[in-house]
mmCIF file of C-alpha atoms in Angstrom:
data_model
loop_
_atom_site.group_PDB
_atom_site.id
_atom_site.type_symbol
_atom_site.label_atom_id
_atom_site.label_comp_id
_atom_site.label_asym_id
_atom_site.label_seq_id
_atom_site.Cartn_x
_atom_site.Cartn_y
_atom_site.Cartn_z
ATOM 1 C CA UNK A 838 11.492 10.336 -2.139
ATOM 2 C CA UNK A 839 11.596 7.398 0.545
ATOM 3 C CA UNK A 840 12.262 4.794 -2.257
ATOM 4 C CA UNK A 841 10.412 4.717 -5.904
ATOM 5 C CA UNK A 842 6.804 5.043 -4.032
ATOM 6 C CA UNK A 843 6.639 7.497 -1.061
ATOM 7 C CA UNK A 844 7.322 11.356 -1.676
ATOM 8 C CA UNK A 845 7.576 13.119 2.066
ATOM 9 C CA UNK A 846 7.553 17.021 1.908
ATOM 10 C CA UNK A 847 9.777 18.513 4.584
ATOM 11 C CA UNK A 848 8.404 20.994 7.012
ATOM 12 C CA UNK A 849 11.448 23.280 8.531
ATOM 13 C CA UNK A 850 9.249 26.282 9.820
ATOM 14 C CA UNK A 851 8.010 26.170 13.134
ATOM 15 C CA UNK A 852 4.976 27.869 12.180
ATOM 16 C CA UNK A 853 3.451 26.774 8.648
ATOM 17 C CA UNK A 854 -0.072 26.376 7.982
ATOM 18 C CA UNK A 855 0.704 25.790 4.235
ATOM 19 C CA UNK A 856 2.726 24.427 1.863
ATOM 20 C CA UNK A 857 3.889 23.840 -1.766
ATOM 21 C CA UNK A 858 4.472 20.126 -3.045
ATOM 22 C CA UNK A 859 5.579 19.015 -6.580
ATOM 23 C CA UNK A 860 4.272 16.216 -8.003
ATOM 24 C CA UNK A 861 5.939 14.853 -10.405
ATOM 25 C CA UNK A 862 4.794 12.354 -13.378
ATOM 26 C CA UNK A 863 6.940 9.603 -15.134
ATOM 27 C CA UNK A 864 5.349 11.173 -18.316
ATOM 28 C CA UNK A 865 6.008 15.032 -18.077
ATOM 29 C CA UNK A 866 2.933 15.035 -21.194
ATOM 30 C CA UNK A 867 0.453 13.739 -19.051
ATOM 31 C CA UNK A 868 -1.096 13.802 -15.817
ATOM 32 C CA UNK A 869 -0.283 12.131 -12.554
ATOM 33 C CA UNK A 870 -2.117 10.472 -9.966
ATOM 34 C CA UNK A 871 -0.469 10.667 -6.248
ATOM 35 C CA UNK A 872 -2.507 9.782 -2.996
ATOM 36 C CA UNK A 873 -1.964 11.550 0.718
ATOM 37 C CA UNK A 874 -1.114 8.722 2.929
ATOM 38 C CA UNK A 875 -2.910 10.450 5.796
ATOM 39 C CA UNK A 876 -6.253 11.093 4.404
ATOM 40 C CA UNK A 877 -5.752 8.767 1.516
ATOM 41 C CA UNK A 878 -7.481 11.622 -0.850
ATOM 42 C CA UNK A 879 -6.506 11.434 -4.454
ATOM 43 C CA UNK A 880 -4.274 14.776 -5.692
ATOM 44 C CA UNK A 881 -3.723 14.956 -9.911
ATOM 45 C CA UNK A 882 -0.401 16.610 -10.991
ATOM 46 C CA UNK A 883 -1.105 18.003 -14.304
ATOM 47 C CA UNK A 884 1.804 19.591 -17.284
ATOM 48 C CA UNK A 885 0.797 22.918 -16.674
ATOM 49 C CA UNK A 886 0.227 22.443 -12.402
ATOM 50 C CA UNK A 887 2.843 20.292 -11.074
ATOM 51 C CA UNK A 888 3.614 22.047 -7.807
ATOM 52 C CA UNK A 889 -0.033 22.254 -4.988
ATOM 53 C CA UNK A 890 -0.287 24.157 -1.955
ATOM 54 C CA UNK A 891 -1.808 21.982 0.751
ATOM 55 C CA UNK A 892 -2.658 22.722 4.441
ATOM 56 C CA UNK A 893 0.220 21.183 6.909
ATOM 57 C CA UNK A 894 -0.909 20.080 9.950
ATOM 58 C CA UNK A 895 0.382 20.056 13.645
ATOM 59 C CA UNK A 896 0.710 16.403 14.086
ATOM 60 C CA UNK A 897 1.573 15.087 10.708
ATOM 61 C CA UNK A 898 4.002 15.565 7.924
ATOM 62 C CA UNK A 899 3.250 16.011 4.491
ATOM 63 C CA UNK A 900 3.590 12.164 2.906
ATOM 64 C CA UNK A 901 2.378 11.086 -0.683
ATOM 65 C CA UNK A 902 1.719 7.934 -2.257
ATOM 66 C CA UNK A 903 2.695 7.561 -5.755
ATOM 67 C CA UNK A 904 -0.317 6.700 -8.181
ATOM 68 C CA UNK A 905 0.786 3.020 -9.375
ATOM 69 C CA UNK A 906 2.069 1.701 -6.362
ATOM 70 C CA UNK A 907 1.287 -1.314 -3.828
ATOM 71 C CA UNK A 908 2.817 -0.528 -0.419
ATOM 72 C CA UNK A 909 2.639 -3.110 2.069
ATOM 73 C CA UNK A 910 2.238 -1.175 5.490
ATOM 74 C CA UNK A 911 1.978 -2.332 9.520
ATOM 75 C CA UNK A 912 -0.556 -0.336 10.686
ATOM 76 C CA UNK A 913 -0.334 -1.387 14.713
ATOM 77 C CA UNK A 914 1.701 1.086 16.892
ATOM 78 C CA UNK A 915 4.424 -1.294 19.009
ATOM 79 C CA UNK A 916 7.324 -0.290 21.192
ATOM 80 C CA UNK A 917 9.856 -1.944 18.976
ATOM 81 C CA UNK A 918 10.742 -3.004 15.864
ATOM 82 C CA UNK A 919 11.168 -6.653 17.184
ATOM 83 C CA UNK A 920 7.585 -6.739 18.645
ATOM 84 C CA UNK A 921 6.145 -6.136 15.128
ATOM 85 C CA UNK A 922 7.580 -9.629 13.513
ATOM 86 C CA UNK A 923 4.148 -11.416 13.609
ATOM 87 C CA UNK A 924 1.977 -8.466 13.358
ATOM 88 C CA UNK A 925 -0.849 -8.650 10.428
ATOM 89 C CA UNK A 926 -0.059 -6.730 7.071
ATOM 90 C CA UNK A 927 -2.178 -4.072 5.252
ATOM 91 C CA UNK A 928 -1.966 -3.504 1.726
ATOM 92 C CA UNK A 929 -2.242 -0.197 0.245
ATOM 93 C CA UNK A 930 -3.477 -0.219 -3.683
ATOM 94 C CA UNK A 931 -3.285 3.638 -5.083
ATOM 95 C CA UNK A 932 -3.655 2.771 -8.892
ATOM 96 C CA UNK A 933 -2.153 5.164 -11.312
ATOM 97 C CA UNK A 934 -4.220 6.679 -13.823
ATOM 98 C CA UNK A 935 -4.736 3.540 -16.089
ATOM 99 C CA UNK A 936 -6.276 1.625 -12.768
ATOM 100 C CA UNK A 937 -3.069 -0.324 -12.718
ATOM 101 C CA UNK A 938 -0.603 -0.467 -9.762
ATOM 102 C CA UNK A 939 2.610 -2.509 -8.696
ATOM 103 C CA UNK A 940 4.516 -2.920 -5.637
ATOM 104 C CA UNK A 941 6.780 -6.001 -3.767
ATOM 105 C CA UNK A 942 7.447 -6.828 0.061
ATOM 106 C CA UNK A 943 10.952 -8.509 0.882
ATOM 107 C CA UNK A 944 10.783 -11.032 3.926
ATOM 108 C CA UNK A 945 13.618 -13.053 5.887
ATOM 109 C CA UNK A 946 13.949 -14.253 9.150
ATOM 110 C CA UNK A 947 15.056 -10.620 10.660
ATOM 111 C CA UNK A 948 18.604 -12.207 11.860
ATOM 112 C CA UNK A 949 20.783 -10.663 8.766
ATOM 113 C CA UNK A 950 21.945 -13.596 7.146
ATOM 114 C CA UNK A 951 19.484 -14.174 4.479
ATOM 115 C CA UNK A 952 22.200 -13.839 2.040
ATOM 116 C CA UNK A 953 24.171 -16.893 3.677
ATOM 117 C CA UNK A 954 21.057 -18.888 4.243
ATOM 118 C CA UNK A 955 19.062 -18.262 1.878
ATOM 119 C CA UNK A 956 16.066 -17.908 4.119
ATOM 120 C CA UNK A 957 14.035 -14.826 2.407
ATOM 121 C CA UNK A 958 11.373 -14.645 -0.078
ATOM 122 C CA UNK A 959 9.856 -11.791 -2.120
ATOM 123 C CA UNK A 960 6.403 -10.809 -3.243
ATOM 124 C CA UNK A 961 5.121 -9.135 -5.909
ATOM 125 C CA UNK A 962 1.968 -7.467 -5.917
ATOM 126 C CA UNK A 963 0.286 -6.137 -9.055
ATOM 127 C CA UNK A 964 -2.806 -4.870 -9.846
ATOM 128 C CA UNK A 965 -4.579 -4.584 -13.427
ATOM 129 C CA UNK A 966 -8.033 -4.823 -14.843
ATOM 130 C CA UNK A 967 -9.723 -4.891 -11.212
ATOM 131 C CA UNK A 968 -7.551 -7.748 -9.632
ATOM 132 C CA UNK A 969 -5.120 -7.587 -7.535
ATOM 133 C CA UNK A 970 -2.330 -10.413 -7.838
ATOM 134 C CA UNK A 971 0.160 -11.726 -5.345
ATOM 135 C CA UNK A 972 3.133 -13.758 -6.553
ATOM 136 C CA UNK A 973 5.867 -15.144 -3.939
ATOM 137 C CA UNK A 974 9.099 -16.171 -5.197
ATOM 138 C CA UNK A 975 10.168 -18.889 -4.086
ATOM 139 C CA UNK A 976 6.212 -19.877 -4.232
ATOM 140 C CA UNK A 977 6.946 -21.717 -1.082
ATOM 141 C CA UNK A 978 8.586 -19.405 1.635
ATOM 142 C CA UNK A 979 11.936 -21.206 2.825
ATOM 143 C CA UNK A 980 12.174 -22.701 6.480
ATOM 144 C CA UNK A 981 13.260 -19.495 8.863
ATOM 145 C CA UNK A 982 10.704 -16.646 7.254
ATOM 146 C CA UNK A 983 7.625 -16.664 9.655
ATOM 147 C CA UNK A 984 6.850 -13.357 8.530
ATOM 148 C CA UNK A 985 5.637 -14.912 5.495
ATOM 149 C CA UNK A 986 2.864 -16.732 7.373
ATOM 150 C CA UNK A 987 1.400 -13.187 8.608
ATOM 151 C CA UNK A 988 -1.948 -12.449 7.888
ATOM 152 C CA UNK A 989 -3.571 -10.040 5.532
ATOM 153 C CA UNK A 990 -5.733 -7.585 7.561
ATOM 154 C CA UNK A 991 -6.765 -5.525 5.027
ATOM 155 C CA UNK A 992 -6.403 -4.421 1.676
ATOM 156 C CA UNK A 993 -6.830 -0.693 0.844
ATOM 157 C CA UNK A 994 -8.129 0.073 -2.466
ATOM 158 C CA UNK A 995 -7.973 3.697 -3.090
ATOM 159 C CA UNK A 996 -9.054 6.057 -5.694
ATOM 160 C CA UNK A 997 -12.327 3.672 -6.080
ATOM 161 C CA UNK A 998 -15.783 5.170 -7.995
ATOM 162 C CA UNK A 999 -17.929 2.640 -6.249
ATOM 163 C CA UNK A 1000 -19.521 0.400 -4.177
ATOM 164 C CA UNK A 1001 -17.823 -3.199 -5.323
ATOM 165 C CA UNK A 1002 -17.654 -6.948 -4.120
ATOM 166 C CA UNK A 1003 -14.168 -8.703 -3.371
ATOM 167 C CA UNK A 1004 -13.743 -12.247 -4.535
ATOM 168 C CA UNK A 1005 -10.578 -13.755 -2.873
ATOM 169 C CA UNK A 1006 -9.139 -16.514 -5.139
ATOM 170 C CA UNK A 1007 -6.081 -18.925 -2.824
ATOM 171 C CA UNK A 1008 -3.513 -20.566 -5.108
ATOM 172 C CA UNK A 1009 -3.916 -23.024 -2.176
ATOM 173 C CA UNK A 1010 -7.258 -24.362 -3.299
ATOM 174 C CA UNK A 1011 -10.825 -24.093 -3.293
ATOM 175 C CA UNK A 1012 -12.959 -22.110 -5.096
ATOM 176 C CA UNK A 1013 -13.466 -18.112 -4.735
ATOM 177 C CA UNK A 1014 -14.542 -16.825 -1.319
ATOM 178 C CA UNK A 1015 -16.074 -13.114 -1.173
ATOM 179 C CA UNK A 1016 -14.412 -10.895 1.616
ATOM 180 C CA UNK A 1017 -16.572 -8.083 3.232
ATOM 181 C CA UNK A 1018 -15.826 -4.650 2.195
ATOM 182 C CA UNK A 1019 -16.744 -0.889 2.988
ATOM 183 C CA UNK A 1020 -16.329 1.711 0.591
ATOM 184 C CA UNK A 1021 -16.163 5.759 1.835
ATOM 185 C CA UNK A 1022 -17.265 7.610 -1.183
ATOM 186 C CA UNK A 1023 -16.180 10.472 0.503
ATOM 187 C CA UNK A 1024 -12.317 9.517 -0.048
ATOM 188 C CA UNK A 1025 -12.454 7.064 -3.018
ATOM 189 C CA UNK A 1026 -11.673 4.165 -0.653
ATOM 190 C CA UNK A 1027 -12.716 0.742 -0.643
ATOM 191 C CA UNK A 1028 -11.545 -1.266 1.807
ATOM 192 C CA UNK A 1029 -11.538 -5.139 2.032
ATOM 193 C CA UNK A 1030 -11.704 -6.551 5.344
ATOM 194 C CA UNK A 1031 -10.069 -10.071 6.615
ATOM 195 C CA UNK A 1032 -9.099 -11.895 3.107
ATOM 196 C CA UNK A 1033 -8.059 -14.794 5.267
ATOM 197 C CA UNK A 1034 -4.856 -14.785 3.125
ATOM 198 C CA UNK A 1035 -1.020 -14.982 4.193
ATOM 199 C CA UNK A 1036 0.919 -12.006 2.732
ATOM 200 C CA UNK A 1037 3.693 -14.969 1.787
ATOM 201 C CA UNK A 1038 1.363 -16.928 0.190
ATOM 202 C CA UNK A 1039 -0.240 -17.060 -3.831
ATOM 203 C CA UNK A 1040 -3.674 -15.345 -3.990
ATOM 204 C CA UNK A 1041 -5.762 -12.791 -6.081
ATOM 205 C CA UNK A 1042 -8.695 -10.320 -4.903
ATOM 206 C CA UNK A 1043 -10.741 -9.690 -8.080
ATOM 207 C CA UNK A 1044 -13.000 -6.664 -7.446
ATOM 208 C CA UNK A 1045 -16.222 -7.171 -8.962
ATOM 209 C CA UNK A 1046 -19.722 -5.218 -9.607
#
């Protein structure tokens, strides 16, 4: 496990073309949702089939998103760390089983004092009965943490049914504004293009019929 989210699934042969991956659930009883983070498929662990075999491929390894999870990715390729400070955020929403889903992003100003200055600010993302809620604490992002001022590319729904509107609701002001969205029926995934939201900032995306 790469913290309480990600599950990556070690490939040591130099020729594999499969391989077996356990799943686990929080509630050995019942059955558990995980996501591949590379073709964003949904995979269910159940009590009596824990463990999958699923094709490796050349230029990937095996990665997993845990069903109940928001994980706050940046998607652009850069040559360095340092370049990516004020690149755009995507959000990636794999709801568990119950359509619910939680996750939190930790900013500062990237110098390593945050814990002398004070200059960091965390927020928590939570999803539950179709909306998606972000919550920064402090509410207003301390002098220092540009990062929180980066903007929201996209937001990833995955493990979707259908087709569905995104109404983007700012804790800033004004009224609901509707984002456009595609949804890939093949894969579950609906994706919400250009919120026009700050990742450091209050807002909602309610997905509607």
């Amino acid at each position: 496990m790469l913290g309480p989210h990600v599950l990556v699934q070690p490939i040591t042969a130099m020729v594999c073309e499969a391989t077996q991956v356990y799943l686990p659930a929080s509630d050995p009883a019942q059955p558990a949702v995980w996501y591949d983070l590379h073709t964003l498929e949904a995979l269910t662990s159940t009590p009596g089939q824990r463990v999958l075999t699923l094709p490796v491929h050349p230029d990937r390894v095996p990665s997993f998103l845990r069903g109940g999870a928001v994980l706050p990715r940046r998607d652009r390729p850069r040559r360095s760390s340092a370049a990516t400070h004020s690149d755009p955020f995507t959000l990636l929403v794999g709801p568990d089983a119950a359509g619910a889903a939680a996750g939190s992003l930790y900013l500062d100003a990237y110098d390593g004092y945050a814990y002398q200055s004070g200059a960091a600010v965390r927020v928590g993302f939570t999803l539950a009965s179709g909306t998606l809620v972000a919550a920064p604490d402090p509410p207003a992002p301390p002098q220092g943490v540009a990062a929180a001022a980066s903007e929201v590319e996209r937001v990833v729904f995955l493990g979707q049914s259908a087709p569905r509107r995104a109404l983007v609701h700012r804790a800033a002001g004004g009224g609901a504004a509707e984002a456009s969205t595609a949804f890939d029926a093949a894969t579950g995934v609906l994706t919400v293009h250009r919120p026009r939201v700050r990742v450091g900032e209050a807002f909602s995306i309610e997905l509607v019929e």
